[in-house]
Short mmCIF file of C-alpha atoms and ligand atoms in Angstrom, two decimals:
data_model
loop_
_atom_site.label_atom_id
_atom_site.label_comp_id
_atom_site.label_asym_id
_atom_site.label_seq_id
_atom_site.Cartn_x
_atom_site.Cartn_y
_atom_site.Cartn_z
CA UNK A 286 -8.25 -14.34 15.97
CA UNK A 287 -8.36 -14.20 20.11
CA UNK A 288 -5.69 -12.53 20.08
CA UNK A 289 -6.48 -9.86 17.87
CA UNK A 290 -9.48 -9.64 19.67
CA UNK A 291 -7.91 -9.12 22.57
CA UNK A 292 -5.68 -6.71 21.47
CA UNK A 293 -8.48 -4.36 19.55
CA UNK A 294 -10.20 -4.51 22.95
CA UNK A 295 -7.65 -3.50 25.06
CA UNK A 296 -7.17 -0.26 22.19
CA UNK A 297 -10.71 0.51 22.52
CA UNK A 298 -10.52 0.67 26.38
CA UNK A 299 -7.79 3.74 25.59
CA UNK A 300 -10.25 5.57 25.07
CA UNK A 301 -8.76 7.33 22.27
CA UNK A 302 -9.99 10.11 19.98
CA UNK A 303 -8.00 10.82 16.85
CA UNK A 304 -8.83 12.37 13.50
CA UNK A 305 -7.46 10.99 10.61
CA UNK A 306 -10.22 12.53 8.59
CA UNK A 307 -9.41 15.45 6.54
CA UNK A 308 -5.70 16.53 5.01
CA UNK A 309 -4.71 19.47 6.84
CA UNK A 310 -1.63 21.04 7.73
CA UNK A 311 -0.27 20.55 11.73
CA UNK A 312 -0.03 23.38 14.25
CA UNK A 313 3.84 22.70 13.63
CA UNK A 314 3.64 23.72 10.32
CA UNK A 315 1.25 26.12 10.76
CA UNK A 316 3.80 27.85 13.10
CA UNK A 317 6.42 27.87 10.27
CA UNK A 318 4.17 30.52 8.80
CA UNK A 319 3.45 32.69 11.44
CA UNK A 320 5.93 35.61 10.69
CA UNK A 321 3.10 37.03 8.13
CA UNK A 322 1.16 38.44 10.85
CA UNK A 323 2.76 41.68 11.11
CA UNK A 324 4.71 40.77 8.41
CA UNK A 325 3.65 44.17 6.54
CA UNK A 326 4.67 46.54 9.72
CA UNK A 327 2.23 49.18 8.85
CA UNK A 328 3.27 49.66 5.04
CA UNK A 329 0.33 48.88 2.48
CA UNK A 330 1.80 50.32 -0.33
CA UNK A 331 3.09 47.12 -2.41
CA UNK A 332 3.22 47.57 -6.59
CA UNK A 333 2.19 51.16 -6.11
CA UNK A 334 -0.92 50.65 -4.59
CA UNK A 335 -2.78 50.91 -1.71
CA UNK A 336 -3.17 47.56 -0.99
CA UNK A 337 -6.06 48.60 1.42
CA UNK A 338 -8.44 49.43 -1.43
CA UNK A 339 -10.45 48.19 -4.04
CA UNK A 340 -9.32 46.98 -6.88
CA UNK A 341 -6.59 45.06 -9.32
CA UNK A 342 -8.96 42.35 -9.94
CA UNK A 343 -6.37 39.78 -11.54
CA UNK A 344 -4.45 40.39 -8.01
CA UNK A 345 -1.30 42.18 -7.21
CA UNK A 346 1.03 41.95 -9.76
CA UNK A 347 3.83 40.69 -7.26
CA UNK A 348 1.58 37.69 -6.38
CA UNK A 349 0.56 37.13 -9.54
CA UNK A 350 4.12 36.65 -10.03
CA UNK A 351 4.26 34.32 -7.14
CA UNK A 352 1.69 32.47 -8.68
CA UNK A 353 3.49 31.75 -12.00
CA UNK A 354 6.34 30.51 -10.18
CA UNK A 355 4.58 28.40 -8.26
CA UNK A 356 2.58 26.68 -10.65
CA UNK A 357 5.18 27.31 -13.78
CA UNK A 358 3.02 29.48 -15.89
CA UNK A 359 3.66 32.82 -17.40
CA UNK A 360 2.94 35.60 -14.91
CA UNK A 361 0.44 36.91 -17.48
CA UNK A 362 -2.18 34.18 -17.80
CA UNK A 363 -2.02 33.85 -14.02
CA UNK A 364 -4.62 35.64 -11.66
CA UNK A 365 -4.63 35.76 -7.69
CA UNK A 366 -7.31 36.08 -5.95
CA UNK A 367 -8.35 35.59 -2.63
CA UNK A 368 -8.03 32.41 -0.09
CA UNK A 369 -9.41 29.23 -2.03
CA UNK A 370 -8.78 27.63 -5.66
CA UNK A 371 -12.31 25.52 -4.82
CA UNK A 372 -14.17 28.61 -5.20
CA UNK A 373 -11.95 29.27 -8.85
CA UNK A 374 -12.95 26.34 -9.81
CA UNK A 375 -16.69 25.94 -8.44
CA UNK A 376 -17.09 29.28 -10.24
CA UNK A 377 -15.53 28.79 -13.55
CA UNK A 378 -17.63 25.34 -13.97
CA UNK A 379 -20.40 27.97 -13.11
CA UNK A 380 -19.46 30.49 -16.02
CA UNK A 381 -19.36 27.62 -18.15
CA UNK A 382 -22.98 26.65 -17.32
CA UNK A 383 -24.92 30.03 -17.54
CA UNK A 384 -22.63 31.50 -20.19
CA UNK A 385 -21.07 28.70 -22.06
CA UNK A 386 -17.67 29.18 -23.50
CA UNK A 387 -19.04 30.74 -26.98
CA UNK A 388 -20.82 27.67 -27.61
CA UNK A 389 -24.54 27.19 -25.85
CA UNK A 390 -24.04 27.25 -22.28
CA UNK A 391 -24.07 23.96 -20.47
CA UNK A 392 -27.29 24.51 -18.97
CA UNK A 393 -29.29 24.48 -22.08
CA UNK A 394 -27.87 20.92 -23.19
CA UNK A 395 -29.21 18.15 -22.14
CA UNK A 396 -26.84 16.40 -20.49
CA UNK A 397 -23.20 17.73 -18.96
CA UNK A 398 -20.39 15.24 -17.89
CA UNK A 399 -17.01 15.49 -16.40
CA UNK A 400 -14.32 12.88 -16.39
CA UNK A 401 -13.27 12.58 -12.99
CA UNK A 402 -10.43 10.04 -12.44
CA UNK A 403 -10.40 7.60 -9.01
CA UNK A 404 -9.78 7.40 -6.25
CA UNK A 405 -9.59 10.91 -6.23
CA UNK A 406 -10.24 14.64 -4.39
CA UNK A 407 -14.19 14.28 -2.89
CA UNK A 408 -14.41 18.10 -3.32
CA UNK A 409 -14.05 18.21 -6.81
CA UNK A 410 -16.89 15.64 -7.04
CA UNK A 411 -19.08 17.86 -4.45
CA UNK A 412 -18.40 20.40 -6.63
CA UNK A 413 -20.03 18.88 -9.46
CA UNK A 414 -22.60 16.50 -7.96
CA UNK A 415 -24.23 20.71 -6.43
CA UNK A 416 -23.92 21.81 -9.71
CA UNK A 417 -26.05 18.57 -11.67
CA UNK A 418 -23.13 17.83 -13.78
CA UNK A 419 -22.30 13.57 -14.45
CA UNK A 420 -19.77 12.65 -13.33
CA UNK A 421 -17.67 9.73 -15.50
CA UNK A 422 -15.08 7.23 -13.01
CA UNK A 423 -12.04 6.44 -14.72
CA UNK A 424 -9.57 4.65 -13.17
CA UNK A 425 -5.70 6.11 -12.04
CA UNK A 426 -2.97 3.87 -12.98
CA UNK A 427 -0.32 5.32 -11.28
CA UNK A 428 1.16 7.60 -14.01
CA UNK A 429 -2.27 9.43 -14.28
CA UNK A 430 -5.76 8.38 -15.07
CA UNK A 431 -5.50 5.51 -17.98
CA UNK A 432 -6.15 7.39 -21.24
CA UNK A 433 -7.07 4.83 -23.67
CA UNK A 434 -10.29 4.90 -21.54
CA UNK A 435 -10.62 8.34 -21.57
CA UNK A 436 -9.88 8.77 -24.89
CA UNK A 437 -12.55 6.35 -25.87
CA UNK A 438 -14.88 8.07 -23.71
CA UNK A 439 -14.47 11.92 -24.79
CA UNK A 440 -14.71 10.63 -28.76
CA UNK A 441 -17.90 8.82 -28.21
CA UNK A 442 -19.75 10.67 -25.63
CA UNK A 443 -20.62 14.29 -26.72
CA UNK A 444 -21.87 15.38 -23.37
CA UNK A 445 -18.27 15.16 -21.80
CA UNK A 446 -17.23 18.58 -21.30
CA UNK A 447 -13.84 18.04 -19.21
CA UNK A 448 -11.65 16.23 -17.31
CA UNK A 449 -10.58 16.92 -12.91
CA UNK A 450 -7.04 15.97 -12.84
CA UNK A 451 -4.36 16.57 -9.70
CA UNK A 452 -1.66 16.13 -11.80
CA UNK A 453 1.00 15.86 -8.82
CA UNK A 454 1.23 14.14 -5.43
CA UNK A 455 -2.59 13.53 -6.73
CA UNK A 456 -4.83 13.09 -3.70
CA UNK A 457 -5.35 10.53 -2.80
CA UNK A 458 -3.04 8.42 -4.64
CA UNK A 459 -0.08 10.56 -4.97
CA UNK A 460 0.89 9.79 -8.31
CA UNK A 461 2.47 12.32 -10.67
CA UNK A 462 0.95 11.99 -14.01
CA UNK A 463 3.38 10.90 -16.83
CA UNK A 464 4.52 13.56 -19.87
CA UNK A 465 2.78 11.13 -22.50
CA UNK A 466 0.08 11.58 -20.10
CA UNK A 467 -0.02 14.94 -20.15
CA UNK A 468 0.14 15.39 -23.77
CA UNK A 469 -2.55 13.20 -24.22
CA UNK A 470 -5.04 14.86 -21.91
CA UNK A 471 -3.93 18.71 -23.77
CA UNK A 472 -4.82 16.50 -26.73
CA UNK A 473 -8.59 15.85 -25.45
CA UNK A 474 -10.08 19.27 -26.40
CA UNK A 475 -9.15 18.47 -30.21
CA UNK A 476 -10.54 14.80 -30.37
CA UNK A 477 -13.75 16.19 -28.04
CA UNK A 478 -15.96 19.16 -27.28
CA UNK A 479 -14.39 22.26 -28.77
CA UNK A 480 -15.79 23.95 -25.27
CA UNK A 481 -13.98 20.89 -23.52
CA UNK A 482 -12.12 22.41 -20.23
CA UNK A 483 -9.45 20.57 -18.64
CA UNK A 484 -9.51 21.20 -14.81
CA UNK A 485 -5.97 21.61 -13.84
CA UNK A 486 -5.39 21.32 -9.70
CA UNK A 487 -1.86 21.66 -9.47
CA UNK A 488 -2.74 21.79 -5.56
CA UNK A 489 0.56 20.26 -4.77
CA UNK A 490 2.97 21.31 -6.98
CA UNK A 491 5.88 21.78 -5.19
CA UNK A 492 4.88 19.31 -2.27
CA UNK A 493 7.81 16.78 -2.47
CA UNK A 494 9.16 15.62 0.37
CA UNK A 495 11.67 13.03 -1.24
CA UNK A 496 12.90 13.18 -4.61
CA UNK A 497 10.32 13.43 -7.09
CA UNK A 498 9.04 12.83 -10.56
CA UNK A 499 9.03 16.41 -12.98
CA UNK A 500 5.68 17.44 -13.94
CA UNK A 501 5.38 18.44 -17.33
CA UNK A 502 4.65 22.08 -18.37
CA UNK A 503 0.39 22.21 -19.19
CA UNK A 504 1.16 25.55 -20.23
CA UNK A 505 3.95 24.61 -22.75
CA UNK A 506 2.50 21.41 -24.25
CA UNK A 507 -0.98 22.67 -25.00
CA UNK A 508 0.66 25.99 -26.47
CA UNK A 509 2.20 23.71 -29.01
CA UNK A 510 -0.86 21.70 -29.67
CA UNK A 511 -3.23 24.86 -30.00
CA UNK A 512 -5.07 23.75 -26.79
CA UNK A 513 -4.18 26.29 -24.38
CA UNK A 514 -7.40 27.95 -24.17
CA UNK A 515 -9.03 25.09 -23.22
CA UNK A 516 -6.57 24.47 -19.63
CA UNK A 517 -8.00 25.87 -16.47
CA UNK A 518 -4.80 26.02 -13.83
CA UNK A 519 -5.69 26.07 -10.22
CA UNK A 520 -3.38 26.19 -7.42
CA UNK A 521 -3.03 27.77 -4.19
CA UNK A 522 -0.85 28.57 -0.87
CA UNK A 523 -3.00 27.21 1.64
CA UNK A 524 -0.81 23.94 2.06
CA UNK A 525 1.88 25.82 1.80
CA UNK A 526 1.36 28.70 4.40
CA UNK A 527 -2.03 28.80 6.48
CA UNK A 528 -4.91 26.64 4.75
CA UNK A 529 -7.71 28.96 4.32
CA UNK A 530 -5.73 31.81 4.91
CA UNK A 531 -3.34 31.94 1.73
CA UNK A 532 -4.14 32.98 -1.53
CA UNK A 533 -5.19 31.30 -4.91
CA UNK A 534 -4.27 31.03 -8.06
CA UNK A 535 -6.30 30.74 -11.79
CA UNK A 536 -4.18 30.18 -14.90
CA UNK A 537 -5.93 30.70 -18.09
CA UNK A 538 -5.47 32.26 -21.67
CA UNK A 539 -6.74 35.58 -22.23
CA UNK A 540 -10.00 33.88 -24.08
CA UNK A 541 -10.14 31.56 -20.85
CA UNK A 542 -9.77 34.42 -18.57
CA UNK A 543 -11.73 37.03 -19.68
CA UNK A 544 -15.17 33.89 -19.97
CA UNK A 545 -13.80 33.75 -16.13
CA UNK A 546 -13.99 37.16 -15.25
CA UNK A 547 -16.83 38.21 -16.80
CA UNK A 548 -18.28 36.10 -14.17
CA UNK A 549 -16.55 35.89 -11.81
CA UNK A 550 -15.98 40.01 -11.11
CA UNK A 551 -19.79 40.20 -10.59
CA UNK A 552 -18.96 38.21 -7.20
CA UNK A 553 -15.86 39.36 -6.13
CA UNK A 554 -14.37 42.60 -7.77
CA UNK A 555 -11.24 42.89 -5.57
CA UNK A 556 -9.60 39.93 -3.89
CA UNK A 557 -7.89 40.37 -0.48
CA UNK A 558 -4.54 42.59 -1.62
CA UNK A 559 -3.35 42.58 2.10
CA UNK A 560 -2.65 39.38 2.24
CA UNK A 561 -1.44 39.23 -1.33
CA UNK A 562 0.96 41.65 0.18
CA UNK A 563 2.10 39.62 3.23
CA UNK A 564 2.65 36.21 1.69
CA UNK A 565 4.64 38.15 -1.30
CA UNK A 566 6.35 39.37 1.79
CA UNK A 567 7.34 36.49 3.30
CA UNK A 568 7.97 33.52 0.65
CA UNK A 569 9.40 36.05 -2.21
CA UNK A 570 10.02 33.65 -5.07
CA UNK A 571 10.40 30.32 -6.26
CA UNK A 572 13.27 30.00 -3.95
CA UNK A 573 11.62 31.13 -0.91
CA UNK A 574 9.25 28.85 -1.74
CA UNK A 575 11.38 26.00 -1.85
CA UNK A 576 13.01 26.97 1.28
CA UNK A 577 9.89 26.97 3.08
CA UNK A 578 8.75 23.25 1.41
CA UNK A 579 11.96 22.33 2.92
CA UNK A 580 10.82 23.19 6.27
CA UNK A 581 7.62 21.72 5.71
CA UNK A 582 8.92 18.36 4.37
CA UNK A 583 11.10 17.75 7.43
CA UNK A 584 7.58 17.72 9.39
CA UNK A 585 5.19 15.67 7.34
CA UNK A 586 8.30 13.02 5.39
CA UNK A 587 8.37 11.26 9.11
CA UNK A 588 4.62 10.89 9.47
CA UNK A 589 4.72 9.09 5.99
CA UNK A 590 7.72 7.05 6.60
CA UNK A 591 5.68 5.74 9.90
CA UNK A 592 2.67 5.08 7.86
CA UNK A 593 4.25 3.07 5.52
CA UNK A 594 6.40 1.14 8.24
CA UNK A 595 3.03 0.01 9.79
CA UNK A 596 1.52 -0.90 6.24
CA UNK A 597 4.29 -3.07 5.97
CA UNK A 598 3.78 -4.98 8.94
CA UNK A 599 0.58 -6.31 7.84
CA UNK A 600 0.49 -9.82 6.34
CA UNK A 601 1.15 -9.99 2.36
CA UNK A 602 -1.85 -9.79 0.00
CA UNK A 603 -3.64 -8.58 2.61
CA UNK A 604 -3.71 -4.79 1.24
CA UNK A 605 -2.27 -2.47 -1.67
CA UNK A 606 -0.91 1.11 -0.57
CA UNK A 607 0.53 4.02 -2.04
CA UNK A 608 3.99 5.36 -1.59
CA UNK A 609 3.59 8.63 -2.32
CA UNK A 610 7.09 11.36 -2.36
CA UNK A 611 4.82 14.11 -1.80
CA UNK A 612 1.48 15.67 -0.98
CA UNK A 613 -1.01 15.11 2.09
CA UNK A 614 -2.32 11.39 1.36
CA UNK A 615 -1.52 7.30 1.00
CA UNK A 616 -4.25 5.49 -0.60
CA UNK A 617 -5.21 2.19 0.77
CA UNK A 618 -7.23 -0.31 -0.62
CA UNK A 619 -8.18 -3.61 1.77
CA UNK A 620 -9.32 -6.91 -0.20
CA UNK A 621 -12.55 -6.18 -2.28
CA UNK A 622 -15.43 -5.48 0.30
CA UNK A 623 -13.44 -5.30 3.63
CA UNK A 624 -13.31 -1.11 3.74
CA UNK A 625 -16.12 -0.37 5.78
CA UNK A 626 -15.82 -3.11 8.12
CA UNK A 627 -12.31 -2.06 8.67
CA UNK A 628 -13.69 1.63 9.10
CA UNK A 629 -16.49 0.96 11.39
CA UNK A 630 -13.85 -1.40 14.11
CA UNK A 631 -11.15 1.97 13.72
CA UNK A 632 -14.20 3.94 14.87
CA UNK A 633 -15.25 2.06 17.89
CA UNK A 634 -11.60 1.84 18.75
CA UNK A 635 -12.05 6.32 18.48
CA UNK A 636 -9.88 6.47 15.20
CA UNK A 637 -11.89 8.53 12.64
CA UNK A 638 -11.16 8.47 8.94
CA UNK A 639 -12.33 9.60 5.89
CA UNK A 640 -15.84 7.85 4.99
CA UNK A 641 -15.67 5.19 2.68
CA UNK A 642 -16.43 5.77 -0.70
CA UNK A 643 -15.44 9.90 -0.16
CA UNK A 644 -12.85 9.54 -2.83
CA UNK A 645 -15.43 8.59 -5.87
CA UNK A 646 -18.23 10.34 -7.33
CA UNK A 647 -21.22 9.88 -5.84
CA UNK A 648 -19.48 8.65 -2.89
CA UNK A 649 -19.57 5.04 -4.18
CA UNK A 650 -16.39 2.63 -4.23
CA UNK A 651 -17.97 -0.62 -5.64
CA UNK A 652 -15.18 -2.36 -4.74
CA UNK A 653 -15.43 -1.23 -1.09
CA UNK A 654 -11.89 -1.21 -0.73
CA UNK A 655 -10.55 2.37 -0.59
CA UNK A 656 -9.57 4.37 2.46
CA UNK A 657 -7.43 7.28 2.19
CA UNK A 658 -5.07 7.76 5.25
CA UNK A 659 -4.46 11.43 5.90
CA UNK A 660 -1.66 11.63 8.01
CA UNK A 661 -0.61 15.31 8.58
CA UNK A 662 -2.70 16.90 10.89
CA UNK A 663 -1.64 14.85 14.14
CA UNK A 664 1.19 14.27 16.13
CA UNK A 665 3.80 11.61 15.41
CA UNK A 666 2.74 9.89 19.10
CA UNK A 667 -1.09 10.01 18.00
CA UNK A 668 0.00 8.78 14.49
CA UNK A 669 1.64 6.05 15.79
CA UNK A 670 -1.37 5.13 18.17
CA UNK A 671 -4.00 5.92 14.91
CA UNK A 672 -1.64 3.35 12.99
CA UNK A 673 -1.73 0.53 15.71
CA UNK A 674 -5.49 0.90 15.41
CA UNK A 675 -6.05 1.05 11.78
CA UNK A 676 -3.21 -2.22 11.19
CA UNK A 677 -5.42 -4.17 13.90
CA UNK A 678 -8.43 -3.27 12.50
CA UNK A 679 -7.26 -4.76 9.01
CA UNK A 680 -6.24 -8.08 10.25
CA UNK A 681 -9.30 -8.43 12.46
CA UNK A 682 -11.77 -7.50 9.60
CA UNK A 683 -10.08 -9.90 7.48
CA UNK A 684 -10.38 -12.70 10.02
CA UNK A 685 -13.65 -11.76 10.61
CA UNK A 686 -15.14 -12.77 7.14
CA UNK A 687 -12.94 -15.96 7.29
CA UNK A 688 -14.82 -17.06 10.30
CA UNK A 689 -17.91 -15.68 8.65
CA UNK A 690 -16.99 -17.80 5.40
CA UNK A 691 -15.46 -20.62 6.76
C1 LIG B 740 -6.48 18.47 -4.77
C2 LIG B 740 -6.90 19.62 -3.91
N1 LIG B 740 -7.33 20.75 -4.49
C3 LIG B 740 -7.72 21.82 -3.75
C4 LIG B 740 -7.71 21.76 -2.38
C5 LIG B 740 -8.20 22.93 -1.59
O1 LIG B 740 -7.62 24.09 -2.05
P1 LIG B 740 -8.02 25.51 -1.50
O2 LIG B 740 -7.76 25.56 -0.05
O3 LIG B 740 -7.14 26.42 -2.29
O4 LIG B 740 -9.48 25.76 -1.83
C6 LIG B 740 -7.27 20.61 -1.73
C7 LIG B 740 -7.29 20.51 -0.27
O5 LIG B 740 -7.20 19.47 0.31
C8 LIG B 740 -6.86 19.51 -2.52
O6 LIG B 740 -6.44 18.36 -1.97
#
């Protein structure tokens, strides 16, 4: 214990200040992308139109194209629209709560819920916690959120109205849901809610930096089970190229689409075609795409390889942590009731993470054990720093509540 002392005091005298907080991409890979400015050279003609203009409302065709192929749909059920899948989403749960989906709209029910698998993305759960719809924890189990609970849940509770999933490199966890997982969740809307919508962020579909599992087709499997119109895909570029500055992607059936747009066009009638334009430009297809993930992999797979070499340096049974071959997050959960502790001596010591609890609804982890490390935004040298802080931090919370206990 005096010696970890020691040593967390010695790291606080650094001074250090480093953000660990939020998943976004580094200034290195930011510079991988910065060939689209200019990219375009003066020509905004792209699909036969002026890209400078109003209109195409489902997007250029080109990046609608792009769109399929990143997020293996057919080109026509995909729109593109302008920088963020949050606002897709945000605004289809919206349509679905003035208009409804042919039923009543959600508004005039009593009570709206939404499965929302844990840990998982905090903005999906701001999303609904603005909007006043429940939100239901179920727990991930590594191949996807465990379905016998859900299943339970969406047959017995009539005011579940969907699921959040992030099928692939999930954040936090990183999993990649299972195809008997995915079957079973294109399944829900015929054992639930006829209206039920399955919220599909497929933010990190081709995120791999090591080998990686194959998500199942969404598309394909609820085609077969007569479930399609009841998907909502979401996916965008702004991991891939520069976040906030890429474009996003909504796949839906034509029923799905049109509830969407109806809505949705009253907001934004014309999405940003310029940039369409440039990112068409520059990644091309599903093998420019790849390319570019390559590039982009040889960046972030060292950060992750240092995270988990640190994690493993900590004494057994001491922790649980993710080992994720993709995405922008490892999940860590301390023993039962040490997270905040552990959060609060990483703060002193100027290493700022996520707040506890960020990755359920309501931003409570009852278990108090949860912290997601997000480890691409920073350097390798202030990685390695962050990670000498957050391993002491561990040990020293844990011997804390011994000496507490004991
Ligand atoms: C699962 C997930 N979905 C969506 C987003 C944000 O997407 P966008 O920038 O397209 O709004 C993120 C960003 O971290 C994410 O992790």
């Amino acid at each position: 214990m005096e010696d970890l002392k020691e040593q967390y005091d010695s790291l606080c005298k650094e001074k250090n200040v480093i953000d660990l907080t939020r998943g976004k991409p580094s200034p290195e890979q930011l510079n991988l992308s910065e060939e689209l400015d200019g990219i375009l050279d003066g020509n905004f003609i792209q699909d036969g139109v002026d890209i400078r203009n109003y209109g195409e409302i489902k997007g250029l065709p080109s990046a609608r194209k792009l769109g399929a192929e990143l997020l293996d749909y057919s080109e026509e059920f995909i729109l593109a629209s302008s920088n963020s899948s949050l606002t897709l989403m945000g605004n289809l749960l919206s349509a679905f709560l003035f208009n409804g989906s042919g039923d009543a709209p959600w508004n005039e029910l009593e009570s709206i819920s939404i499965i929302c698998p844990v840990p998982g993305y905090d903005r999906h759960f701001a999303i609904c916690e603005k909007l006043g719809i429940k939100m239901i924890k179920v727990p991930l189990i590594g191949d996807g959120p465990d379905m016998n609970i859900v299943e339970d849940l969406v047959k017995n509770d009539e005011s579940i109205k969907g699921i959040w999933c992030n099928p692939k490199h999930s954040n936090p966890t990183g999993e990649i849901y299972s195809q008997d997982t995915v079957k079973r969740i294109a399944n829900l809307p015929l054992i639930g809610a006829s209206d039920f919508i399955v919220l599909w962020d497929n933010a990190y579909s081709v995120h791999d930096f090591t080998n990686s599992k194959k998500l199942s087709s969404i598309q394909e499997i609820s085609q077969e089970l007569n479930t399609f119109d009841n998907i909502a895909t979401f996916g965008s570029t702004s991991k891939i190229t520069f976040a906030g500055g890429g474009i996003a992607f909504l796949g839906a059936s034509d029923k799905l689409m049109s509830l969407f747009l109806d809505y949705f066009s009253k907001f934004n009638f014309s999405p940003d075609k310029v940039n369409q334009a440039r990112h068409v430009k520059f990644l091309k297809n599903r093998k420019g795409i790849e390319a570019h993930m390559k590039k982009l992999a040889a960046l972030i797979k060292p950060k992750f390889e240092l995270v988990d070499k640190y994690l493993n340096s900590l004494p057994e049974g001491l922790a649980s942590w993710t080992k994720p071959t993709g995405g922008y997050f490892v999940s860590f959960d301390s023993k039962p009731g040490q997270a905040s502790k552990i959060f609060d001596l990483c703060k002193t010591a100027g290493l700022n993470l996520t707040p506890i609890g960020s990755a359920f609804p309501y931003r409570r982890d009852q278990e108090n054990s949860n912290i997601r490390i997000a480890p691409t935004y920073v350097s390798i040298e202030e990685l390695e720093k962050a990670m000498q802080i957050f391993v002491c931090c561990v040990k020293l919370a844990d011997e804390m509540e011994k000496n507490l206990v004991s």
